[in-house]
Amino acid sequence: MNHQSLLDKVLEIADTASRKVMEIYQTDFEVQTKDDNSPITAADIASHHVIVDGLKALTPDIPILSEESANAPWDERKGWTRFWLVDPIDGTKDFTNRTGEFTVNIALIENGEPVMGVVTAPALEEAYWGIKGQGAWKREADGSTRKLEVANPPKAVRAVASKNHMNEETRAFIEQLGDHELVQAGSSLKFCRIAEGQADIYPRLGPTCEWDTGAAHAVLVAAGGKVTQLDGTPLAYGKEDVLNPYFVASGAWYNA
């Protein structure tokens, strides 16, 4: 499969979803609660439909797993060697709190590995994308693009974390890194900050799902970074349980 030939179309789909999200962001939208007590808005649903419809038209033979339709049974999913993994809005709390740090995420998973990812930050007017082995790029708010590469960490490692998900385990992990500074970021932007060299490590010692991480994982790997479980093995996708184990996203310098 030619991932490069798909990339421009997937970015178009993500941009279309982003515009729809921003239309709703600029209104007095309602916030509802899903069965797992997580928030959902009309923007999540609208983005989901734009992305799913776009991907079905682009690649009708590739199945799609989206957070907002995550009901495909395991008996069906276990046969998927390639699938789209979608989070229509990652960081819904950032969306509802109007911080601007929420993202639209589309990943292509092949044999348990994210090989292509597109992440847009609609309110920041930024976009990130990457293909394994071919590099990663960022589109700035002014429309300019630049290639991304992870940084070699300075003496004080820049650890990126979320105000919404900072727990004692995460604090302890960061403290054992030694000299460090804390960089705040929301949603999957934490991966992207490492990919663009603005942070060095993101420990996530709390619950996430595959769709929360897949697209930005692909961007980070394409920029020269990695995402591993705490034992050093790669974070994998297409599992029966869509919950991720604890993981660490970082530049290539870190070893578990």
Short mmCIF file of C-alpha atoms in Angstrom, two decimals:
data_model
loop_
_atom_site.label_atom_id
_atom_site.label_comp_id
_atom_site.label_asym_id
_atom_site.label_seq_id
_atom_site.Cartn_x
_atom_site.Cartn_y
_atom_site.Cartn_z
CA MET A 1 0.00 0.00 0.00
CA ASN A 2 1.28 3.46 -0.94
CA HIS A 3 0.85 5.43 2.26
CA GLN A 4 2.06 8.66 0.70
CA SER A 5 -0.72 8.57 -1.89
CA LEU A 6 -3.29 8.28 0.90
CA LEU A 7 -1.82 10.97 3.11
CA ASP A 8 -3.03 14.06 1.26
CA LYS A 9 -6.59 12.73 1.17
CA VAL A 10 -6.54 11.81 4.87
CA LEU A 11 -5.26 15.28 5.72
CA GLU A 12 -8.13 16.77 3.69
CA ILE A 13 -10.59 14.64 5.66
CA ALA A 14 -9.06 15.74 8.96
CA ASP A 15 -9.15 19.39 7.89
CA THR A 16 -12.81 19.09 6.91
CA ALA A 17 -13.61 17.53 10.29
CA SER A 18 -11.63 20.30 12.00
CA ARG A 19 -13.68 23.01 10.31
CA LYS A 20 -16.89 21.27 11.42
CA VAL A 21 -15.56 21.05 14.97
CA MET A 22 -14.75 24.76 15.03
CA GLU A 23 -18.23 25.69 13.82
CA ILE A 24 -19.61 23.98 16.93
CA TYR A 25 -16.80 25.21 19.20
CA GLN A 26 -17.90 28.78 18.49
CA THR A 27 -21.46 28.13 19.70
CA ASP A 28 -23.06 27.52 23.11
CA PHE A 29 -22.83 23.74 22.66
CA GLU A 30 -24.24 21.26 25.15
CA VAL A 31 -22.07 18.74 26.98
CA GLN A 32 -23.53 15.28 27.57
CA THR A 33 -22.09 12.30 29.46
CA LYS A 34 -21.43 8.87 27.99
CA ASP A 35 -21.88 5.59 29.85
CA ASP A 36 -18.26 5.74 31.04
CA ASN A 37 -18.85 9.25 32.46
CA SER A 38 -16.66 10.89 29.82
CA PRO A 39 -18.01 14.03 28.12
CA ILE A 40 -19.31 14.14 24.57
CA THR A 41 -20.57 17.01 22.43
CA ALA A 42 -22.15 17.49 19.02
CA ALA A 43 -18.64 18.23 17.74
CA ASP A 44 -17.45 14.68 18.57
CA ILE A 45 -20.36 13.22 16.61
CA ALA A 46 -20.02 15.61 13.67
CA SER A 47 -16.28 14.96 13.39
CA HIS A 48 -16.87 11.21 13.58
CA HIS A 49 -19.30 11.28 10.66
CA VAL A 50 -17.06 13.45 8.49
CA ILE A 51 -14.06 11.19 9.07
CA VAL A 52 -15.84 7.84 8.78
CA ASP A 53 -17.70 8.87 5.62
CA GLY A 54 -14.49 10.23 4.12
CA LEU A 55 -12.43 7.12 4.90
CA LYS A 56 -15.14 4.78 3.61
CA ALA A 57 -15.15 6.66 0.32
CA LEU A 58 -11.34 6.70 0.16
CA THR A 59 -10.66 3.07 1.15
CA PRO A 60 -13.90 1.08 1.22
CA ASP A 61 -11.99 -2.16 1.89
CA ILE A 62 -10.27 -0.95 5.09
CA PRO A 63 -12.36 -1.25 8.30
CA ILE A 64 -12.62 1.66 10.73
CA LEU A 65 -12.53 1.73 14.52
CA SER A 66 -13.66 5.07 15.94
CA GLU A 67 -14.16 6.05 19.57
CA GLU A 68 -17.72 7.06 18.73
CA SER A 69 -18.57 3.71 17.11
CA ALA A 70 -16.30 1.39 19.06
CA ASN A 71 -18.69 -1.53 18.97
CA ALA A 72 -17.15 -3.87 16.41
CA PRO A 73 -17.01 -7.30 18.12
CA TRP A 74 -13.65 -8.92 18.76
CA ASP A 75 -14.58 -11.88 16.56
CA GLU A 76 -14.65 -9.39 13.70
CA ARG A 77 -11.74 -7.17 14.75
CA LYS A 78 -9.28 -10.01 15.44
CA GLY A 79 -9.06 -10.62 11.71
CA TRP A 80 -8.11 -7.02 10.92
CA THR A 81 -4.49 -6.82 9.78
CA ARG A 82 -5.04 -3.24 8.60
CA PHE A 83 -7.58 -0.72 9.91
CA TRP A 84 -8.20 2.97 10.44
CA LEU A 85 -8.16 4.10 14.07
CA VAL A 86 -10.02 7.34 14.74
CA ASP A 87 -10.52 9.70 17.65
CA PRO A 88 -12.88 12.41 16.34
CA ILE A 89 -11.88 14.70 19.22
CA ASP A 90 -9.15 13.83 21.68
CA GLY A 91 -9.23 16.11 24.70
CA THR A 92 -12.98 16.68 24.94
CA LYS A 93 -12.37 18.22 28.38
CA ASP A 94 -10.05 20.73 26.73
CA PHE A 95 -12.78 21.32 24.15
CA THR A 96 -15.47 21.92 26.75
CA ASN A 97 -13.12 24.07 28.85
CA ARG A 98 -12.18 26.00 25.69
CA THR A 99 -8.42 25.67 26.20
CA GLY A 100 -7.90 25.09 22.47
CA GLU A 101 -5.72 22.05 23.14
CA PHE A 102 -7.88 19.36 21.57
CA THR A 103 -7.14 17.35 18.44
CA VAL A 104 -8.66 15.35 15.59
CA ASN A 105 -6.83 12.04 15.09
CA ILE A 106 -6.66 9.53 12.24
CA ALA A 107 -4.19 6.61 12.22
CA LEU A 108 -3.59 3.71 9.88
CA ILE A 109 -2.71 0.54 11.79
CA GLU A 110 -0.97 -2.37 10.08
CA ASN A 111 -0.12 -5.59 11.91
CA GLY A 112 -0.54 -3.93 15.30
CA GLU A 113 1.60 -0.91 14.48
CA PRO A 114 0.64 2.69 13.61
CA VAL A 115 2.29 3.34 10.24
CA MET A 116 0.63 6.64 9.31
CA GLY A 117 -0.97 9.33 11.41
CA VAL A 118 -2.64 12.71 10.99
CA VAL A 119 -3.30 14.98 13.96
CA THR A 120 -4.97 18.38 13.62
CA ALA A 121 -5.43 20.96 16.37
CA PRO A 122 -8.42 22.92 15.03
CA ALA A 123 -8.39 25.83 17.47
CA LEU A 124 -4.60 26.27 17.14
CA GLU A 125 -4.80 25.92 13.34
CA GLU A 126 -1.96 23.41 13.43
CA ALA A 127 -1.59 20.00 11.81
CA TYR A 128 0.91 17.17 12.19
CA TRP A 129 1.40 14.10 10.04
CA GLY A 130 3.86 11.28 9.66
CA ILE A 131 4.57 8.04 7.84
CA LYS A 132 6.81 5.38 9.33
CA GLY A 133 10.22 5.48 7.69
CA GLN A 134 9.38 8.56 5.63
CA GLY A 135 9.35 11.40 8.16
CA ALA A 136 6.96 13.71 9.96
CA TRP A 137 5.84 17.28 9.28
CA LYS A 138 3.97 20.13 10.91
CA ARG A 139 1.77 22.73 9.22
CA GLU A 140 1.83 25.97 11.16
CA ALA A 141 -1.09 28.39 11.56
CA ASP A 142 0.34 30.54 8.74
CA GLY A 143 0.24 27.59 6.35
CA SER A 144 3.99 26.97 6.25
CA THR A 145 5.24 23.42 6.76
CA ARG A 146 8.41 22.05 8.28
CA LYS A 147 9.90 18.63 8.85
CA LEU A 148 9.93 17.39 12.43
CA GLU A 149 12.69 15.71 14.38
CA VAL A 150 12.87 14.79 18.04
CA ALA A 151 15.45 16.61 20.16
CA ASN A 152 18.41 15.34 22.09
CA PRO A 153 17.36 16.29 25.62
CA PRO A 154 19.16 19.07 27.45
CA LYS A 155 20.53 18.53 30.95
CA ALA A 156 17.06 19.27 32.32
CA VAL A 157 14.71 16.84 30.60
CA ARG A 158 11.43 18.43 29.48
CA ALA A 159 8.63 16.16 30.67
CA VAL A 160 5.23 16.79 29.15
CA ALA A 161 2.09 16.03 31.12
CA SER A 162 -1.58 16.96 31.36
CA LYS A 163 -3.19 19.09 34.03
CA ASN A 164 -6.19 16.77 33.80
CA HIS A 165 -4.29 13.51 34.35
CA MET A 166 -1.34 14.20 36.66
CA ASN A 167 -1.34 11.50 39.36
CA GLU A 168 1.15 10.43 42.03
CA GLU A 169 2.62 7.65 39.87
CA THR A 170 3.31 10.13 37.09
CA ARG A 171 4.88 12.63 39.49
CA ALA A 172 7.14 9.89 40.90
CA PHE A 173 8.20 8.80 37.40
CA ILE A 174 9.09 12.36 36.45
CA GLU A 175 10.99 12.96 39.69
CA GLN A 176 13.25 9.95 39.07
CA LEU A 177 14.35 11.50 35.76
CA GLY A 178 16.51 13.93 37.74
CA ASP A 179 16.80 17.53 36.57
CA HIS A 180 13.65 18.32 34.64
CA GLU A 181 11.15 20.93 33.72
CA LEU A 182 7.43 20.33 33.25
CA VAL A 183 5.76 21.21 29.96
CA GLN A 184 1.97 21.30 29.96
CA ALA A 185 -0.02 20.16 26.93
CA GLY A 186 -3.46 18.69 26.31
CA SER A 187 -4.71 15.73 24.30
CA SER A 188 -2.45 13.99 21.77
CA LEU A 189 -0.48 17.23 21.45
CA LYS A 190 1.80 15.79 24.15
CA PHE A 191 3.22 13.33 21.59
CA CYS A 192 3.44 16.09 18.99
CA ARG A 193 5.42 18.38 21.28
CA ILE A 194 8.05 15.65 21.54
CA ALA A 195 7.96 15.06 17.78
CA GLU A 196 8.70 18.74 17.12
CA GLY A 197 11.48 18.93 19.71
CA GLN A 198 9.64 21.06 22.29
CA ALA A 199 9.54 18.27 24.91
CA ASP A 200 11.47 15.08 25.59
CA ILE A 201 9.32 12.53 27.39
CA TYR A 202 5.66 11.84 28.18
CA PRO A 203 4.92 9.14 30.76
CA ARG A 204 1.28 8.07 30.78
CA LEU A 205 0.65 6.05 33.94
CA GLY A 206 -3.11 6.12 33.67
CA PRO A 207 -5.89 4.86 31.42
CA THR A 208 -6.00 5.62 27.69
CA CYS A 209 -7.53 3.81 24.73
CA GLU A 210 -5.96 2.89 21.43
CA TRP A 211 -7.72 5.71 19.56
CA ASP A 212 -6.31 8.28 22.01
CA THR A 213 -2.74 7.50 20.97
CA GLY A 214 -2.55 5.87 17.52
CA ALA A 215 -2.27 8.91 15.24
CA ALA A 216 0.17 10.90 17.37
CA HIS A 217 2.17 7.70 18.04
CA ALA A 218 2.69 7.41 14.29
CA VAL A 219 3.78 11.06 14.04
CA LEU A 220 6.27 10.67 16.90
CA VAL A 221 7.82 7.50 15.49
CA ALA A 222 8.12 9.13 12.06
CA ALA A 223 9.96 12.03 13.73
CA GLY A 224 12.49 9.65 15.29
CA GLY A 225 10.83 8.95 18.65
CA LYS A 226 9.21 5.91 20.19
CA VAL A 227 6.35 4.76 22.40
CA THR A 228 6.96 1.80 24.68
CA GLN A 229 5.33 0.01 27.56
CA LEU A 230 7.07 0.27 30.92
CA ASP A 231 9.01 -2.93 30.17
CA GLY A 232 10.42 -1.43 26.97
CA THR A 233 8.26 -3.37 24.51
CA PRO A 234 6.45 -1.34 21.82
CA LEU A 235 2.90 -0.14 22.46
CA ALA A 236 0.71 -2.35 20.24
CA TYR A 237 -2.70 -1.90 18.62
CA GLY A 238 -5.57 -4.09 17.53
CA LYS A 239 -5.92 -5.83 20.89
CA GLU A 240 -9.10 -7.44 22.19
CA ASP A 241 -9.09 -4.90 25.03
CA VAL A 242 -8.78 -1.42 23.49
CA LEU A 243 -7.36 -0.03 26.75
CA ASN A 244 -3.66 0.76 26.52
CA PRO A 245 -1.21 -0.38 29.18
CA TYR A 246 0.88 2.32 30.85
CA PHE A 247 3.42 3.70 28.38
CA VAL A 248 6.20 6.20 27.86
CA ALA A 249 6.47 8.36 24.72
CA SER A 250 9.91 9.83 24.17
CA GLY A 251 12.76 10.64 21.89
CA ALA A 252 15.12 7.85 20.92
CA TRP A 253 17.39 8.60 23.93
CA TYR A 254 15.11 7.03 26.57
CA ASN A 255 15.36 3.36 27.52
CA ALA A 256 12.91 1.77 29.94
#
